[in-house]
Amino acid sequence: MNKDIKNIGIIGAGIMGTGIVQIAIQSQHHVYLYDAQQGAAQKAQSKLQDTFNTLLQKNKISQAQLEEALAYLHIVENIEQLQQCDLIIEAIVEKLVVKQALMKQLEAIVDPQTIMASNTSSLSITAIASECQYPERVAGYHFFNPVPLMKVVEVIQGLHTQPEILEQLADLAQKMGHRPVHTKDTPGFIINHAGRAYGTEALKILSENTASISEIDEILKTSLGFKMGPFELLDLTGLDISHPVMESIYTQYYQEPRYRPNVLTQQMLTGKKLGRKTGQGFYRYLNQKKQEIASTPRYVANRNGIKKVWLHTEFKDDFERLSQYLSQQYILINHEAKPTANDLIIIASYGEDATHSALRLGVNPEQVVCIDMLGNFEQSRTLMPSLVTRQKLIEAALHIFTQAECKTFVIEESLGFITQRVLAMIVNLACDMAQQQIASVDDINEAVKLGLGYPHGPIEWGDLVGREKILHILERISTISNDPRYRPSPWLQRRCKLNLSLMYHA
């Protein structure tokens, strides 16, 4: 099975199949496109012609390249005409029995050396190959929509898949201009698995009434650099797609608490508030354009005569940054062991709410405002008062930390703020994936950056913000809440205890 892949059969002329055809013919591979629905393959051919014409108009390709690419595409009328192919990629409906039947049918047609691959996004490769006589030649080859722009493909090893096949598929992906990432045959593979933490934790935060939908989205975009907030993303994808995936991965992992779905998305799904496609989801949409949510600020920034702050931080870098900032704002810092009754108490806390911070330090919770120092301090600041913090002190803190070039938010009490909880869960989940050897650390990082558009890979992100801070957040939330979803990964714990980078692997 080590010969070069030159002739590729693609079954399914939908969006995914057509996208795979495009990158295959542009990389000078002969493609034989088949679809059981009469006329579907011809429509895909016409669509590709239009796509190439658009690329030509934008000077992305030449006329010669257009003609050459289309010359590599061959429409076939019956499945038996795929017998000469070195590789067959199926991109048909996501139903296990249908894919199993197709694989069994192909075995009677193609050469015993032909590789058979599935573009499945959620089904087990082992299960798809289970009805085959030669399951060792069946692998997963999961592309992302739109295929030409999403430059990553998951190369998935079923229980019986031969390693040489995986190398051939990885080599082909590179020739087609895509980054191959190797993964075991586990629920969600790499990208859909790693992506669970972002949406599910944001939903948990929303269900606790920590902040509004738009505030959570804005905080995560401005503080951590996400291109889209979790609720914007859920609306774009559609809850008819997102919620079943959440439930599927939760069920396939036998109710692992890390993947626990939220009742809110089930209610919205039942009520057909699916997102952009229905005009209403977490936001309202008019002609596919999001309508901004009007809100009245609960607090008005006001110095209120506050001149002195008692400051507590748990990490040296936080103290240096806050001290410098307060000095620039002409705010004095009380360096005594205990604050006075008139001080505004600022605590840079991790993994706890303002109440727990105040009680841990033995200070008056009526004077406490916590600040999140995990994200981009220059772009976004989140403040958290306790249930009993005096309003004039909240307004004073808001005044001190509000600047024209950054956004400042005041949220309700939460164990670990919003940025801390979401990022800690993203890092922790990826560390667990590395612990299980679902994929290599490098492949997890690259897959998430390319497939989900995160500004950093999740494991390298832990190192960037401080792995000890991530562990601290998880340990505190886990201890206070007794919720096993926050238990720290052994992968993370060991590297923190040994003062090793999260990227380290023996």
Coordinates of C-alpha atoms in Angstrom, one line a residue:
M1 CA 0.0 0.0 0.0
N2 CA 3.0 2.3 -0.3
K3 CA 2.5 3.5 -3.9
D4 CA 1.8 7.1 -4.6
I5 CA -1.8 8.3 -4.6
K6 CA -2.5 9.6 -8.1
N7 CA -6.2 8.7 -8.8
I8 CA -8.7 9.7 -6.1
G9 CA -12.3 8.7 -6.1
I10 CA -14.7 11.0 -4.2
I11 CA -18.2 9.8 -3.3
G12 CA -20.6 12.6 -2.5
A13 CA -20.9 15.9 -4.4
G14 CA -22.1 18.0 -1.6
I15 CA -20.3 21.0 -0.1
M16 CA -17.6 18.9 1.6
G17 CA -17.1 16.5 -1.4
T18 CA -16.9 19.5 -3.8
G19 CA -14.3 21.2 -1.6
I20 CA -12.1 18.1 -1.4
V21 CA -12.4 17.8 -5.2
Q22 CA -11.2 21.4 -5.6
I23 CA -7.9 21.0 -3.6
A24 CA -7.2 17.6 -5.1
I25 CA -7.5 18.7 -8.8
Q26 CA -5.6 22.0 -8.0
S27 CA -2.7 19.8 -6.7
Q28 CA -2.8 17.8 -10.0
H29 CA -4.5 14.6 -8.8
H30 CA -7.0 12.8 -11.1
V31 CA -10.3 12.9 -9.3
Y32 CA -13.3 10.6 -10.2
L33 CA -16.4 12.2 -8.7
Y34 CA -19.5 10.0 -8.1
D35 CA -22.8 10.8 -6.5
A36 CA -25.8 8.4 -6.3
Q37 CA -28.2 11.3 -6.9
Q38 CA -28.5 11.8 -10.7
G39 CA -27.1 15.1 -11.9
A40 CA -25.4 16.0 -8.5
A41 CA -21.9 15.4 -9.7
Q42 CA -22.5 17.6 -12.8
K43 CA -23.8 20.4 -10.6
A44 CA -20.6 20.2 -8.5
Q45 CA -18.5 20.4 -11.7
S46 CA -20.4 23.5 -12.8
K47 CA -20.0 25.0 -9.3
L48 CA -16.2 24.4 -9.4
Q49 CA -16.1 26.1 -12.8
D50 CA -17.8 29.2 -11.3
T51 CA -15.3 29.0 -8.3
F52 CA -12.3 28.9 -10.6
N53 CA -13.7 31.8 -12.7
T54 CA -14.0 33.9 -9.6
L55 CA -10.4 33.0 -8.6
L56 CA -9.3 33.9 -12.1
Q57 CA -11.1 37.3 -11.8
K58 CA -9.3 38.0 -8.5
N59 CA -5.9 37.0 -10.1
K60 CA -5.6 34.1 -7.7
I61 CA -5.1 31.7 -10.5
S62 CA -4.2 31.9 -14.2
Q63 CA -6.3 30.7 -17.2
A64 CA -3.9 27.9 -17.7
Q65 CA -4.2 26.8 -14.1
L66 CA -8.0 26.9 -14.4
E67 CA -8.0 24.7 -17.5
E68 CA -5.4 22.3 -16.1
A69 CA -7.3 21.8 -12.8
L70 CA -10.6 21.1 -14.5
A71 CA -8.9 18.6 -16.8
Y72 CA -8.1 16.5 -13.8
L73 CA -11.8 16.2 -12.9
H74 CA -13.7 13.2 -14.2
I75 CA -17.4 12.7 -13.6
V76 CA -18.5 9.0 -13.3
E77 CA -22.0 7.7 -13.8
N78 CA -21.7 4.5 -11.7
I79 CA -19.7 3.5 -8.7
E80 CA -18.0 0.6 -10.5
Q81 CA -16.0 3.2 -12.5
L82 CA -14.0 3.9 -9.3
Q83 CA -12.1 0.6 -9.5
Q84 CA -8.9 2.2 -10.8
C85 CA -8.6 4.6 -7.9
D86 CA -5.7 4.5 -5.4
L87 CA -7.8 6.2 -2.7
I88 CA -11.6 6.5 -2.2
I89 CA -12.9 9.3 0.0
E90 CA -16.5 9.2 1.0
A91 CA -18.3 12.4 2.0
I92 CA -21.9 11.2 2.2
V93 CA -24.6 11.5 4.9
E94 CA -23.5 11.2 8.5
K95 CA -25.3 7.9 9.2
L96 CA -23.2 4.9 10.4
V97 CA -25.3 2.2 8.6
V98 CA -25.1 4.0 5.3
K99 CA -21.3 4.5 5.5
Q100 CA -20.8 0.8 6.6
A101 CA -22.9 -0.4 3.6
L102 CA -20.9 1.9 1.2
M103 CA -17.5 0.6 2.5
K104 CA -18.7 -3.0 2.1
Q105 CA -19.9 -2.3 -1.4
L106 CA -16.6 -0.6 -2.4
E107 CA -14.6 -3.7 -1.2
A108 CA -16.3 -5.7 -4.0
I109 CA -15.3 -3.1 -6.6
V110 CA -11.8 -1.7 -5.9
D111 CA -8.4 -3.2 -5.8
P112 CA -7.4 -4.8 -2.4
Q113 CA -4.6 -2.2 -2.1
T114 CA -7.0 0.8 -2.5
I115 CA -7.2 3.0 0.6
M116 CA -10.8 3.7 1.7
A117 CA -11.2 6.9 3.8
S118 CA -14.2 8.5 5.5
N119 CA -14.7 12.3 5.8
T120 CA -16.9 11.7 8.9
S121 CA -16.9 14.4 11.5
S122 CA -18.4 12.4 14.4
L123 CA -18.6 8.7 13.7
S124 CA -16.2 6.0 14.8
I125 CA -13.8 4.9 12.0
T126 CA -13.5 1.5 13.7
A127 CA -17.3 1.2 13.5
I128 CA -17.4 2.3 9.9
A129 CA -14.8 -0.3 9.0
S130 CA -16.4 -3.1 11.1
E131 CA -18.3 -4.7 8.3
C132 CA -15.3 -4.7 6.0
Q133 CA -13.2 -7.8 5.1
Y134 CA -10.0 -5.6 5.2
P135 CA -10.6 -3.0 8.0
E136 CA -6.9 -2.3 8.1
R137 CA -7.2 -0.2 4.9
V138 CA -9.9 2.1 6.3
A139 CA -9.0 5.4 7.8
G140 CA -10.6 8.7 8.7
Y141 CA -9.8 11.8 6.6
H142 CA -11.7 14.7 8.1
F143 CA -11.7 18.0 6.3
F144 CA -13.4 21.2 7.5
N145 CA -15.7 23.6 5.7
P146 CA -14.9 25.4 3.6
V147 CA -12.2 22.9 2.6
P148 CA -10.0 25.2 0.4
L149 CA -9.7 27.8 3.2
M150 CA -9.5 25.5 6.3
K151 CA -6.0 24.3 5.9
V152 CA -6.2 21.3 8.2
V153 CA -7.2 17.7 7.9
E154 CA -7.5 15.1 10.7
V155 CA -5.9 11.8 9.7
I156 CA -7.7 9.3 11.9
Q157 CA -6.4 5.8 12.9
G158 CA -9.1 3.2 13.4
L159 CA -8.4 0.3 15.7
H160 CA -7.2 -1.8 12.7
T161 CA -5.8 0.9 10.4
Q162 CA -2.3 0.3 9.1
P163 CA 0.2 3.0 10.0
E164 CA 1.5 3.2 6.4
I165 CA -1.9 4.3 5.2
L166 CA -1.9 7.2 7.7
E167 CA 1.5 8.3 6.4
Q168 CA 0.2 8.2 2.8
L169 CA -2.8 10.3 3.7
A170 CA -0.7 12.8 5.6
D171 CA 1.7 13.1 2.6
L172 CA -1.3 13.7 0.3
A173 CA -2.7 16.3 2.6
Q174 CA 0.6 18.3 2.4
K175 CA 0.6 18.0 -1.4
M176 CA -2.9 19.5 -1.4
G177 CA -1.7 22.4 0.8
H178 CA -3.2 21.2 4.1
R179 CA -1.7 20.5 7.5
P180 CA -2.3 16.9 8.5
V181 CA -2.9 16.2 12.2
H182 CA -2.8 12.6 13.4
T183 CA -5.5 11.5 15.9
K184 CA -6.8 8.3 17.5
D185 CA -10.4 7.2 16.8
T186 CA -12.0 8.9 19.7
P187 CA -15.3 10.9 20.0
G188 CA -14.8 14.3 18.4
F189 CA -11.2 13.4 17.2
I190 CA -9.0 16.5 18.0
I191 CA -10.9 19.6 16.9
N192 CA -14.5 18.9 17.8
H193 CA -13.2 17.4 21.1
A194 CA -10.9 20.3 22.0
G195 CA -13.6 22.8 21.1
R196 CA -16.0 21.5 23.7
A197 CA -14.6 23.7 26.5
Y198 CA -15.3 27.1 24.9
G199 CA -19.0 26.9 24.5
T200 CA -19.9 24.6 27.4
E201 CA -18.1 26.7 30.0
A202 CA -19.5 29.9 28.6
L203 CA -23.0 28.4 28.9
K204 CA -22.3 27.4 32.5
I205 CA -21.2 30.9 33.3
L206 CA -24.4 32.3 31.6
S207 CA -26.6 29.9 33.5
E208 CA -25.1 31.3 36.8
N209 CA -26.1 34.8 35.8
T210 CA -22.5 36.0 36.1
A211 CA -22.8 38.4 33.1
S212 CA -25.0 39.0 30.0
I213 CA -24.6 37.1 26.7
S214 CA -23.0 40.2 25.1
E215 CA -20.7 40.8 28.0
I216 CA -19.4 37.2 28.0
D217 CA -18.8 37.4 24.3
E218 CA -17.0 40.8 24.5
I219 CA -14.9 39.8 27.5
L220 CA -13.6 36.7 25.8
K221 CA -12.9 38.5 22.5
T222 CA -11.1 41.5 24.1
S223 CA -9.4 39.7 26.9
L224 CA -8.3 36.5 25.1
G225 CA -8.4 37.5 21.5
F226 CA -11.1 35.1 20.2
K227 CA -12.4 36.2 16.8
M228 CA -16.0 35.3 17.8
G229 CA -17.6 35.1 21.2
P230 CA -19.0 31.7 22.2
F231 CA -22.6 32.8 21.7
E232 CA -21.9 34.4 18.4
L233 CA -20.3 31.2 17.3
L234 CA -23.2 29.0 18.5
D235 CA -25.6 31.3 16.6
L236 CA -23.5 31.0 13.5
T237 CA -23.2 27.2 13.6
G238 CA -26.8 26.7 14.6
L239 CA -28.0 24.9 17.7
D240 CA -29.6 22.2 15.6
I241 CA -26.0 21.3 14.8
S242 CA -24.1 22.4 18.0
H243 CA -26.4 20.9 20.7
P244 CA -26.5 17.4 19.3
V245 CA -22.7 17.4 19.0
M246 CA -22.5 18.4 22.7
E247 CA -24.9 15.6 23.7
S248 CA -23.1 13.1 21.5
I249 CA -19.7 13.7 22.9
Y250 CA -21.0 13.8 26.5
T251 CA -22.8 10.4 25.9
Q252 CA -19.9 8.8 24.0
Y253 CA -17.6 9.7 27.0
Y254 CA -20.1 8.1 29.4
Q255 CA -21.2 11.3 31.0
E256 CA -17.8 12.7 31.7
P257 CA -18.5 16.0 33.6
R258 CA -16.1 18.0 31.5
Y259 CA -18.4 17.8 28.5
R260 CA -21.7 18.3 30.3
P261 CA -24.2 20.1 28.0
N262 CA -26.5 22.9 29.2
V263 CA -30.3 22.8 29.5
L264 CA -30.5 26.3 28.0
T265 CA -29.4 25.1 24.5
Q266 CA -31.9 22.2 24.6
Q267 CA -34.7 24.6 25.5
M268 CA -33.7 26.9 22.6
L269 CA -33.5 24.0 20.2
T270 CA -37.0 22.9 21.2
G271 CA -38.2 26.5 20.8
K272 CA -36.5 26.7 17.4
K273 CA -34.3 29.6 18.4
L274 CA -31.4 28.2 16.4
G275 CA -29.4 31.3 15.6
R276 CA -28.8 33.1 12.4
K277 CA -30.7 30.6 10.3
T278 CA -34.0 31.3 12.2
G279 CA -33.3 35.0 12.8
Q280 CA -33.1 34.5 16.5
G281 CA -30.8 32.6 18.8
F282 CA -28.7 34.2 21.6
Y283 CA -29.0 37.4 19.5
R284 CA -31.6 38.6 17.1
Y285 CA -30.7 38.9 13.4
L286 CA -32.1 41.1 10.6
N287 CA -31.1 40.0 7.1
Q288 CA -28.4 37.8 8.7
K289 CA -27.0 40.9 10.5
K290 CA -26.7 40.7 14.3
Q291 CA -28.8 43.3 16.1
E292 CA -26.9 44.9 19.0
I293 CA -28.4 44.5 22.5
A294 CA -29.1 47.8 24.3
S295 CA -28.1 47.7 27.9
T296 CA -28.0 50.2 30.8
P297 CA -24.8 50.1 32.9
R298 CA -25.5 49.2 36.5
Y299 CA -22.6 51.4 37.7
V300 CA -21.3 54.8 36.8
A301 CA -17.6 55.4 37.0
N302 CA -16.9 57.9 39.9
R303 CA -13.8 58.4 41.9
N304 CA -15.9 59.3 45.0
G305 CA -12.9 60.8 46.7
I306 CA -11.0 57.5 46.9
K307 CA -7.3 58.2 47.2
K308 CA -5.8 55.0 48.6
V309 CA -6.0 51.3 47.7
W310 CA -5.0 48.3 49.7
L311 CA -3.7 45.8 47.1
H312 CA -3.3 42.1 47.3
T313 CA -1.9 39.8 44.5
E314 CA -0.8 36.2 44.5
F315 CA 1.7 36.5 41.7
K316 CA 4.6 39.0 41.5
D317 CA 4.0 40.0 37.9
D318 CA 0.4 41.0 38.8
F319 CA 1.7 43.2 41.7
E320 CA 4.2 44.9 39.5
R321 CA 1.7 45.6 36.7
L322 CA -1.0 46.9 39.1
S323 CA 1.3 49.0 41.2
Q324 CA 2.7 50.7 38.1
Y325 CA -0.8 51.3 36.8
L326 CA -2.2 52.7 40.1
S327 CA 0.8 55.0 40.3
Q328 CA 0.1 56.3 36.8
Q329 CA -3.5 57.1 38.0
Y330 CA -2.1 58.9 41.1
I331 CA -3.6 56.3 43.4
L332 CA -1.7 55.7 46.6
I333 CA -1.1 52.1 47.8
N334 CA -1.5 51.2 51.5
H335 CA 1.4 48.9 52.1
E336 CA 0.4 48.0 55.7
A337 CA -0.4 44.4 56.6
K338 CA -4.2 45.2 56.9
P339 CA -6.3 47.8 55.1
T340 CA -8.0 50.8 56.9
A341 CA -11.8 51.1 57.0
N342 CA -11.7 53.7 54.2
D343 CA -9.5 51.8 51.7
L344 CA -10.7 50.4 48.5
I345 CA -9.4 46.8 48.6
I346 CA -8.3 45.5 45.2
I347 CA -7.5 41.7 45.0
A348 CA -6.1 40.1 41.9
S349 CA -7.7 36.7 42.6
Y350 CA -7.6 33.4 40.8
G351 CA -10.2 30.6 40.9
E352 CA -12.4 32.1 43.6
D353 CA -15.1 34.8 44.0
A354 CA -14.8 38.0 45.9
T355 CA -16.5 36.6 49.0
H356 CA -13.9 33.7 49.3
S357 CA -11.1 36.1 48.6
A358 CA -12.2 38.5 51.3
L359 CA -12.6 35.7 53.9
R360 CA -9.3 34.0 53.0
L361 CA -7.5 37.3 53.6
G362 CA -9.5 38.3 56.6
V363 CA -10.6 41.6 55.2
N364 CA -14.0 43.4 55.1
P365 CA -16.0 42.1 52.0
E366 CA -17.8 45.4 51.9
Q367 CA -14.6 47.0 50.7
V368 CA -13.5 44.3 48.2
V369 CA -13.4 44.5 44.4
C370 CA -11.5 41.7 42.6
I371 CA -9.8 42.1 39.3
D372 CA -8.9 39.5 36.6
M373 CA -5.3 39.7 35.6
L374 CA -5.2 36.6 33.4
G375 CA -6.1 38.2 30.0
N376 CA -4.9 41.2 28.1
F377 CA -4.9 44.0 30.7
E378 CA -4.3 46.6 28.1
Q379 CA -7.4 45.6 26.1
S380 CA -9.9 44.4 28.7
R381 CA -10.4 44.6 32.4
T382 CA -13.0 42.7 34.4
L383 CA -13.9 43.7 38.0
M384 CA -15.9 41.5 40.5
P385 CA -17.3 43.0 43.7
S386 CA -18.7 40.8 46.5
L387 CA -22.4 40.6 47.2
V388 CA -22.0 43.3 49.9
T389 CA -19.3 45.6 48.4
R390 CA -20.3 49.3 48.8
Q391 CA -21.5 50.9 45.6
K392 CA -19.3 53.9 45.9
L393 CA -16.3 51.6 46.1
I394 CA -17.4 49.6 43.0
E395 CA -17.9 53.0 41.1
A396 CA -14.5 54.1 42.3
A397 CA -12.8 50.9 41.1
L398 CA -14.6 51.3 37.7
H399 CA -13.3 54.9 37.5
I400 CA -9.8 53.9 38.3
F401 CA -9.6 51.1 35.7
T402 CA -11.6 52.7 32.9
Q403 CA -9.6 54.0 30.0
A404 CA -10.5 55.1 26.5
E405 CA -8.4 52.4 24.8
C406 CA -9.8 49.4 26.7
K407 CA -13.1 48.0 27.9
T408 CA -13.9 47.6 31.6
F409 CA -16.6 45.2 32.8
V410 CA -18.2 44.7 36.2
I411 CA -19.6 41.1 36.6
E412 CA -21.5 39.3 39.3
E413 CA -19.6 37.0 41.6
S414 CA -18.1 34.0 39.9
L415 CA -15.6 31.3 40.9
G416 CA -12.7 32.4 38.7
F417 CA -14.1 35.2 36.6
I418 CA -15.0 34.5 32.9
T419 CA -11.7 34.6 31.2
Q420 CA -10.1 32.4 33.9
R421 CA -12.8 29.8 33.8
V422 CA -13.0 29.5 30.0
L423 CA -9.2 29.5 29.4
A424 CA -8.5 27.1 32.2
M425 CA -11.0 24.7 30.9
I426 CA -9.6 24.9 27.3
V427 CA -6.0 24.3 28.5
N428 CA -7.1 21.5 30.9
L429 CA -9.1 19.6 28.3
A430 CA -6.2 19.8 25.8
C431 CA -3.8 18.5 28.5
D432 CA -6.2 15.6 29.1
M433 CA -6.2 14.8 25.4
A434 CA -2.4 14.8 25.4
Q435 CA -2.4 12.6 28.5
Q436 CA -4.6 10.1 26.7
Q437 CA -2.3 10.3 23.6
I438 CA -5.3 11.1 21.4
A439 CA -2.8 13.2 19.4
S440 CA 0.6 14.7 19.9
V441 CA 1.0 18.1 21.7
D442 CA 2.1 19.7 18.4
D443 CA -0.9 18.3 16.5
I444 CA -3.3 19.4 19.2
N445 CA -2.0 22.9 19.1
E446 CA -1.9 23.2 15.3
A447 CA -5.3 21.6 14.8
V448 CA -7.0 24.0 17.2
K449 CA -5.4 27.1 15.7
L450 CA -6.2 26.0 12.1
G451 CA -9.5 24.4 12.7
L452 CA -11.0 26.6 15.4
G453 CA -9.2 29.9 14.8
Y454 CA -7.9 30.2 18.4
P455 CA -5.1 32.8 18.7
H456 CA -2.9 30.1 20.3
G457 CA -2.8 26.3 20.6
P458 CA -4.4 25.3 23.9
I459 CA -1.4 23.7 25.5
E460 CA 1.1 26.4 24.4
W461 CA -1.5 29.0 25.6
G462 CA -1.2 27.5 29.1
D463 CA 2.5 28.2 29.1
L464 CA 2.0 31.8 27.7
V465 CA -0.4 32.9 30.5
G466 CA 1.3 30.8 33.2
R467 CA 0.7 27.1 33.8
E468 CA 0.8 27.6 37.5
K469 CA -2.0 30.1 37.3
I470 CA -4.1 27.7 35.2
L471 CA -3.5 25.0 37.8
H472 CA -4.3 27.4 40.7
I473 CA -7.6 28.3 39.0
L474 CA -8.7 24.7 38.6
E475 CA -7.6 23.6 42.0
R476 CA -9.6 26.4 43.7
I477 CA -12.7 26.1 41.6
S478 CA -12.7 22.3 42.0
T479 CA -12.2 22.6 45.8
I480 CA -14.9 25.3 46.4
S481 CA -17.5 23.9 43.9
N482 CA -16.9 20.2 44.4
D483 CA -17.7 19.9 40.7
P484 CA -15.5 17.2 39.0
R485 CA -15.6 19.1 35.7
Y486 CA -12.9 21.3 37.1
R487 CA -10.5 18.7 38.3
P488 CA -7.0 19.4 37.0
S489 CA -5.5 17.0 34.4
P490 CA -2.6 14.9 35.7
W491 CA -0.6 16.1 32.7
L492 CA -1.0 19.7 33.9
Q493 CA -0.3 18.9 37.5
R494 CA 2.9 16.9 36.9
R495 CA 4.5 19.6 34.7
C496 CA 3.6 22.4 37.2
K497 CA 5.1 20.4 40.1
L498 CA 8.3 19.7 38.2
N499 CA 8.4 23.3 36.8
L500 CA 8.3 22.0 33.2
S501 CA 6.7 23.5 30.1
L502 CA 3.4 22.1 29.2
M503 CA 4.9 21.4 25.8
Y504 CA 7.4 19.0 27.4
H505 CA 7.0 15.3 26.6
A506 CA 9.6 12.7 27.4

